mmCIF file of C-alpha atoms in Angstrom:
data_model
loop_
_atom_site.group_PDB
_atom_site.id
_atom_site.type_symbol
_atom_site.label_atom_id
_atom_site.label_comp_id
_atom_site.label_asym_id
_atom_site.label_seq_id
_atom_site.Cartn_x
_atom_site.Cartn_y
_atom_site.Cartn_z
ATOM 1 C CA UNK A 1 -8.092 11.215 12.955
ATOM 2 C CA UNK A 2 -9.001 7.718 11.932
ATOM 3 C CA UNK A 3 -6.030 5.490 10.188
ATOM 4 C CA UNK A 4 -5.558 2.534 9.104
ATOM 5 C CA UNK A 5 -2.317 0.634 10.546
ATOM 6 C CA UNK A 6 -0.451 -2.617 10.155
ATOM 7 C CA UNK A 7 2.192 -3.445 12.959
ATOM 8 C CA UNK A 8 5.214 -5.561 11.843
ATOM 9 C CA UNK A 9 7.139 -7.686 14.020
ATOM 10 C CA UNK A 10 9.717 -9.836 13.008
ATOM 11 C CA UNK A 11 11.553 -12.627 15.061
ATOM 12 C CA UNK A 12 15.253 -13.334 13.682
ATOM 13 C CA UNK A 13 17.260 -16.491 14.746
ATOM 14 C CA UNK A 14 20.940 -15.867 14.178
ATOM 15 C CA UNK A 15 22.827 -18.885 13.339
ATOM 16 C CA UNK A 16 26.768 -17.788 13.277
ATOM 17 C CA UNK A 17 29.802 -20.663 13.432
ATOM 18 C CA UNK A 18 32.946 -19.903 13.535
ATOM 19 C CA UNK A 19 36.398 -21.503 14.985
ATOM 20 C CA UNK A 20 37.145 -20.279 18.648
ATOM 21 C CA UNK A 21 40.474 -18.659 18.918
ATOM 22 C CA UNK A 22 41.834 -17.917 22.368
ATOM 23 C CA UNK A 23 43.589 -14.629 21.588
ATOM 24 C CA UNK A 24 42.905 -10.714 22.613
ATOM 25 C CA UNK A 25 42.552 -10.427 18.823
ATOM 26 C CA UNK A 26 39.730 -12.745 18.379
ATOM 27 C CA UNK A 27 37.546 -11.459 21.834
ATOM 28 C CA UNK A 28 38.365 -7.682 20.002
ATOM 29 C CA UNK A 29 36.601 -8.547 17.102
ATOM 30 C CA UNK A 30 34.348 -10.148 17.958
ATOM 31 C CA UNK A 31 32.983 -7.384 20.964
ATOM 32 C CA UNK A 32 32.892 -4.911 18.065
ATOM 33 C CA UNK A 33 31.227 -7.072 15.792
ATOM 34 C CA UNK A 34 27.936 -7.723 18.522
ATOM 35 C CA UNK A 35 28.264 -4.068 18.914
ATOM 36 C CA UNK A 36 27.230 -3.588 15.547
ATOM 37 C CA UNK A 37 25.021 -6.391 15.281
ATOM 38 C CA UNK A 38 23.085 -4.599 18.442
ATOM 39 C CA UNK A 39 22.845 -1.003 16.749
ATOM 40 C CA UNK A 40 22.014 -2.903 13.694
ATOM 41 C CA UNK A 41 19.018 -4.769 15.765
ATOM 42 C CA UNK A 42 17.877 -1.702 17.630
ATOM 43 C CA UNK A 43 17.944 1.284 14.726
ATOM 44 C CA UNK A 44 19.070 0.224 11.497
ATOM 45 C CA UNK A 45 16.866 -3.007 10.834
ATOM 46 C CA UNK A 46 13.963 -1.477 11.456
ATOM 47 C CA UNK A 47 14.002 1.534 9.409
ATOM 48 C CA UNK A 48 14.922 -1.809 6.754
ATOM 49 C CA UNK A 49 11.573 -3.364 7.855
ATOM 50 C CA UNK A 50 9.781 -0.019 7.302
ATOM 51 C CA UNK A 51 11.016 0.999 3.966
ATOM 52 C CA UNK A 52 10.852 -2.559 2.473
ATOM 53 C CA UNK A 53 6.942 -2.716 3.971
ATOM 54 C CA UNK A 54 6.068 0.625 2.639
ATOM 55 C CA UNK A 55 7.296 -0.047 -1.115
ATOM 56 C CA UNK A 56 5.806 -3.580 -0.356
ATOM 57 C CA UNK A 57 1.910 -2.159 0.089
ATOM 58 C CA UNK A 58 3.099 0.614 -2.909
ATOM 59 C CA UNK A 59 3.206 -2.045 -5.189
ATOM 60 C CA UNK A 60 -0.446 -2.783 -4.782
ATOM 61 C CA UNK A 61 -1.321 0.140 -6.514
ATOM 62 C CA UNK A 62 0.432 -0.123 -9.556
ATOM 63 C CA UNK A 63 -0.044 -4.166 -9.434
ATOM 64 C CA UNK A 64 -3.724 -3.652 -8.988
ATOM 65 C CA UNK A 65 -4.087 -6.246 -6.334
ATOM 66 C CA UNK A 66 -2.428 -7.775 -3.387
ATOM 67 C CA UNK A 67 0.031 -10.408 -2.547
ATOM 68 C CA UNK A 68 0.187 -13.044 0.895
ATOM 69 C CA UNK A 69 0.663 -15.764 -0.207
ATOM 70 C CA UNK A 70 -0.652 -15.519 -3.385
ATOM 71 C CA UNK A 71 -1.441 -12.465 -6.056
ATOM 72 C CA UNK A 72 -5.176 -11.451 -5.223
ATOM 73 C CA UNK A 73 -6.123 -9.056 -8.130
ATOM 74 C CA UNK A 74 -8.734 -5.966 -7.351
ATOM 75 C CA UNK A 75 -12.396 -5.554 -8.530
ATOM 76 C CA UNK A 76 -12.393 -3.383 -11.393
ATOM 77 C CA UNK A 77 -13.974 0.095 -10.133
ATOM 78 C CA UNK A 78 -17.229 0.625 -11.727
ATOM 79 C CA UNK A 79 -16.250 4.087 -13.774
ATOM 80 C CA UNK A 80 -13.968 1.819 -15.661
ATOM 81 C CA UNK A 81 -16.984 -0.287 -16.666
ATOM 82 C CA UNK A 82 -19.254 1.075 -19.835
ATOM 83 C CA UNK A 83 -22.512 -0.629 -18.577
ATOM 84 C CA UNK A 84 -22.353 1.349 -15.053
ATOM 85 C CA UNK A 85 -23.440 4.396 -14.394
ATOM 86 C CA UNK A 86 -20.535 5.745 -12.434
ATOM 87 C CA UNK A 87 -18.976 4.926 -16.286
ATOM 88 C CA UNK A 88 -16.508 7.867 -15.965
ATOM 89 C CA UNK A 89 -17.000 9.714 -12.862
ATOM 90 C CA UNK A 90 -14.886 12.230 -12.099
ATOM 91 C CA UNK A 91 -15.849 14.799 -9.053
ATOM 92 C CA UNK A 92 -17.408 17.963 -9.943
ATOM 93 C CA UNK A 93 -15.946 17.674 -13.898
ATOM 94 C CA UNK A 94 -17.303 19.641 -16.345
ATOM 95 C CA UNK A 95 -16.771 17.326 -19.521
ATOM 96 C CA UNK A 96 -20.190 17.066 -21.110
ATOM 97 C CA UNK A 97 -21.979 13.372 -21.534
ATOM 98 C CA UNK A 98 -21.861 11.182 -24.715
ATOM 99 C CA UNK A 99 -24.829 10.218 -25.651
ATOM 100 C CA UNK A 100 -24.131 6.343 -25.095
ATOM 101 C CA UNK A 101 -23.699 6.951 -21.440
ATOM 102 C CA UNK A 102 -25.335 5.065 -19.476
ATOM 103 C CA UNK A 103 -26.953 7.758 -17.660
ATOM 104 C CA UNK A 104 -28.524 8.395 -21.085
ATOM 105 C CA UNK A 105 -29.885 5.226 -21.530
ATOM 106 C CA UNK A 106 -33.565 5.419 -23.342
ATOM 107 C CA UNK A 107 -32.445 9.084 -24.087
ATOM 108 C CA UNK A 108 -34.423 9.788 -27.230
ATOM 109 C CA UNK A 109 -32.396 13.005 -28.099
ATOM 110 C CA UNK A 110 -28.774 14.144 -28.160
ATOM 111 C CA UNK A 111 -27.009 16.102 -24.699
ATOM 112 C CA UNK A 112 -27.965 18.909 -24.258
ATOM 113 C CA UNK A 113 -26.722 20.728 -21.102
ATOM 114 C CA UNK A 114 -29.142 23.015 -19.389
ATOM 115 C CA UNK A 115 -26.682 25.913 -18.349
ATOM 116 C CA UNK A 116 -23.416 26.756 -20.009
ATOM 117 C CA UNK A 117 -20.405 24.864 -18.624
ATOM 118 C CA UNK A 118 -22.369 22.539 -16.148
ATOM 119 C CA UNK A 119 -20.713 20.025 -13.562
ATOM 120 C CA UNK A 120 -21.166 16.165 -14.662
ATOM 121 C CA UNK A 121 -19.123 14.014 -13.174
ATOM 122 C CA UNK A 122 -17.585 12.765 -15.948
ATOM 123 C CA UNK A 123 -14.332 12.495 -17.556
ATOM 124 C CA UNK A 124 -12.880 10.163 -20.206
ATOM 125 C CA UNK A 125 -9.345 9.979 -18.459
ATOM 126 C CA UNK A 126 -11.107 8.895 -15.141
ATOM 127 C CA UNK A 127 -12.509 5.455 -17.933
ATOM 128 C CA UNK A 128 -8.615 5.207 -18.201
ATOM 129 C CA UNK A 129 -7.283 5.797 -14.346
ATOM 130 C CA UNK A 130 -6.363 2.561 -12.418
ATOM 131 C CA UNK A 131 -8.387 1.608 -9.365
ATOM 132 C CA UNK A 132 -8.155 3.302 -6.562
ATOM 133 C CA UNK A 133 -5.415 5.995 -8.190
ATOM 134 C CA UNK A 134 -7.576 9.097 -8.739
ATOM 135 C CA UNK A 135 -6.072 11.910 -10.047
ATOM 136 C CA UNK A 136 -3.269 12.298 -7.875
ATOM 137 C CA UNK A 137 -2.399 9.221 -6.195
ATOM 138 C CA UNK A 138 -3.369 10.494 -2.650
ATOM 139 C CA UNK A 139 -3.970 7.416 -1.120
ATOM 140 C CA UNK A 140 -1.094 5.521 -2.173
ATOM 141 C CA UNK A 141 0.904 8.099 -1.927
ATOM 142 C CA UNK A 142 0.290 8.670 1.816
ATOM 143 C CA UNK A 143 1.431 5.126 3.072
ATOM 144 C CA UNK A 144 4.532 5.903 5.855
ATOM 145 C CA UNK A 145 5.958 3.906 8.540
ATOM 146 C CA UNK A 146 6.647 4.800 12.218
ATOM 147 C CA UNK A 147 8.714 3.007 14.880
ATOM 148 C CA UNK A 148 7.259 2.198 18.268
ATOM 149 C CA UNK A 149 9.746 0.446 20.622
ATOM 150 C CA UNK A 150 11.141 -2.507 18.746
ATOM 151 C CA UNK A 151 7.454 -2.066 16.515
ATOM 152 C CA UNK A 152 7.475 -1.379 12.774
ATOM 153 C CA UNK A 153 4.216 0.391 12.058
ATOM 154 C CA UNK A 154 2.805 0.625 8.492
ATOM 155 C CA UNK A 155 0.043 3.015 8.045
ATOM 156 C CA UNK A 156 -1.946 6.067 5.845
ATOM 157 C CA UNK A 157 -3.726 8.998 7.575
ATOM 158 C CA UNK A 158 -6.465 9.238 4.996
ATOM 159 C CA UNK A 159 -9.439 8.808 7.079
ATOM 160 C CA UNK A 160 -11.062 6.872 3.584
ATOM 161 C CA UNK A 161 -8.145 3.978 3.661
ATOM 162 C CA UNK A 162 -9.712 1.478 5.874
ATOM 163 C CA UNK A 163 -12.922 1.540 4.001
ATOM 164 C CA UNK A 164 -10.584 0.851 0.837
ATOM 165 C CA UNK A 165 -8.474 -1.906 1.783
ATOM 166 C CA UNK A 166 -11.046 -3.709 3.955
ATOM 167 C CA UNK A 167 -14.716 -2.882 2.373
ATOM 168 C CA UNK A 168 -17.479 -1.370 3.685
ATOM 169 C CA UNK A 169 -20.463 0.538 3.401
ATOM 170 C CA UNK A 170 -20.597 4.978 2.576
ATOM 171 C CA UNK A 171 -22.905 7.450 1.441
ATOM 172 C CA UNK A 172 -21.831 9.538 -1.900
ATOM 173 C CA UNK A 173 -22.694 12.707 -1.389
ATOM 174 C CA UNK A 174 -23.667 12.238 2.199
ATOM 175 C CA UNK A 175 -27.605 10.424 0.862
ATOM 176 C CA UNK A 176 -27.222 7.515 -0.876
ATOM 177 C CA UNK A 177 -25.388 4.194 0.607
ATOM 178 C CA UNK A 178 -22.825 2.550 -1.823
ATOM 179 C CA UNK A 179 -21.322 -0.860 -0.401
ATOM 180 C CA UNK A 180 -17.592 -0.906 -1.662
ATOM 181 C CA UNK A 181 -15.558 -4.177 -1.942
ATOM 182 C CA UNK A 182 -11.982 -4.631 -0.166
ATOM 183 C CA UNK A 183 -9.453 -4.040 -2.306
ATOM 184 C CA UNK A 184 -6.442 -4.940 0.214
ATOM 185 C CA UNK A 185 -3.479 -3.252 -0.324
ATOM 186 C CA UNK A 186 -2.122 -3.112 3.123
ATOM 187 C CA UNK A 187 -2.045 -5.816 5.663
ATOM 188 C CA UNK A 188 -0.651 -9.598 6.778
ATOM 189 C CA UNK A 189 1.315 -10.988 3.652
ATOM 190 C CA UNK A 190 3.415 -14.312 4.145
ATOM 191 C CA UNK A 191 5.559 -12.972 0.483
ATOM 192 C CA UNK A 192 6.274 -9.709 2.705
ATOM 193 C CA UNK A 193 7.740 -11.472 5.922
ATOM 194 C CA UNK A 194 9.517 -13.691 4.248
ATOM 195 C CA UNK A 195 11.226 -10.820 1.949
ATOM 196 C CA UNK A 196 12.206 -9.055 5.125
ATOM 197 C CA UNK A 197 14.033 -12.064 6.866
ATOM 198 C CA UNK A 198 16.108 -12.743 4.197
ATOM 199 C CA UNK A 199 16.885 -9.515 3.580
ATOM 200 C CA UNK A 200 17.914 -9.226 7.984
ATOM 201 C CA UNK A 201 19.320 -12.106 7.935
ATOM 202 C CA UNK A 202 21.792 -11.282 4.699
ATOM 203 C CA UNK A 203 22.843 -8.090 6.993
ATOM 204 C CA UNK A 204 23.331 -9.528 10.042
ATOM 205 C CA UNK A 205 25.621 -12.139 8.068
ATOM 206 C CA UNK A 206 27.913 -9.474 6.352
ATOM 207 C CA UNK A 207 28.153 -8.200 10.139
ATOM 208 C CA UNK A 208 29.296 -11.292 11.767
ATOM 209 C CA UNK A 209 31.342 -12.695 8.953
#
């Protein structure tokens, strides 16, 4: 199954002073202190990395946009829009039409549906419904992290994410072709990195302290 994935890798310089004192105290301390420091290094830093990342790339969602180095905002999706024709769409919904759809533009009569209780495809909450939410959340919902070797790995299953966060071209309903812009929510971001050294680097100081 396709997914999209963002590997995270993050290089930490310690920088630790302290006076030398000969004594069987001292070498005690400190032995259990780079013990810790090297569990924290191999287990505990990067389930850190991967929690911070995937709240990180949640954010987009309910920010609308994404942030490297600086706050890109998202393109408005088109059923948010009253001059668009996708004004509203919702899959397979049954709510009938206004008449100042834009579907019904040059309409010289009211709606009138042809069987009872047909589908449309439209739905005033969906006018409402931030981008790239639907009605559940699905895709920002199914961002997880996994660790390979010393490897932070960000990424969602849903085989529709890539297409999402970097653009692309895809057939609704399997005919016509619909080019969709990137709306990044997932990837490189300087404002990321930086969060997660500080935060390492603040834990590996209340270690060696």
């Amino acid at each position: 199954m396709a997914e999209l994935a963002y590997r995270l890798k993050i290089n930490f310089i310690c920088k630790y002073k302290t006076k030398i004192i000969p004594s069987q105290v001292f070498m005690k301390n400190l032995q259990q202190k780079l013990q810790r420091l090297e569990r924290f290094l191999k287990r505990d830093a990067l389930r850190i990395i991967g929690i911070e990342a995937v709240n990180f790339f949640e954010e987009s969602f309910q920010k609308q946009g994404f942030t490297d180095k600086h706050f890109e905002k998202w393109k408005k999706s088109k059923r948010t829009q009253k001059d668009s024709v996708w004004y509203g769409f919702e899959y397979r919904s049954r709510v009938p039409l206004p008449d100042n759809h834009p579907k019904r533009k040059g309409a010289k009569s009211k709606y009138v549906p042809r069987k009872s209780n047909p589908i449309t495809n439209y739905s005033p909450a969906a006018t409402k419904r931030p981008t790239l939410t639907g009605k559940t959340g699905d895709l920002g919902n199914s961002i997880e992290y996994r660790v390979v070797g010393n490897i932070v790995q960000v990424f969602s299953d849903k085989p529709y994410a890539k297409v999402q966060n970097d653009g692309g071209t895809i057939k609704v309903f399997g005919k016509k072709s619909v080019k969709l812009p990137a709306r990044k929510f997932m990837g490189r971001s300087q404002k990321l990195e930086k969060e997660l050294k500080e935060i390492i680097h603040k834990e590996i100081k209340n270690i060696l302290k």
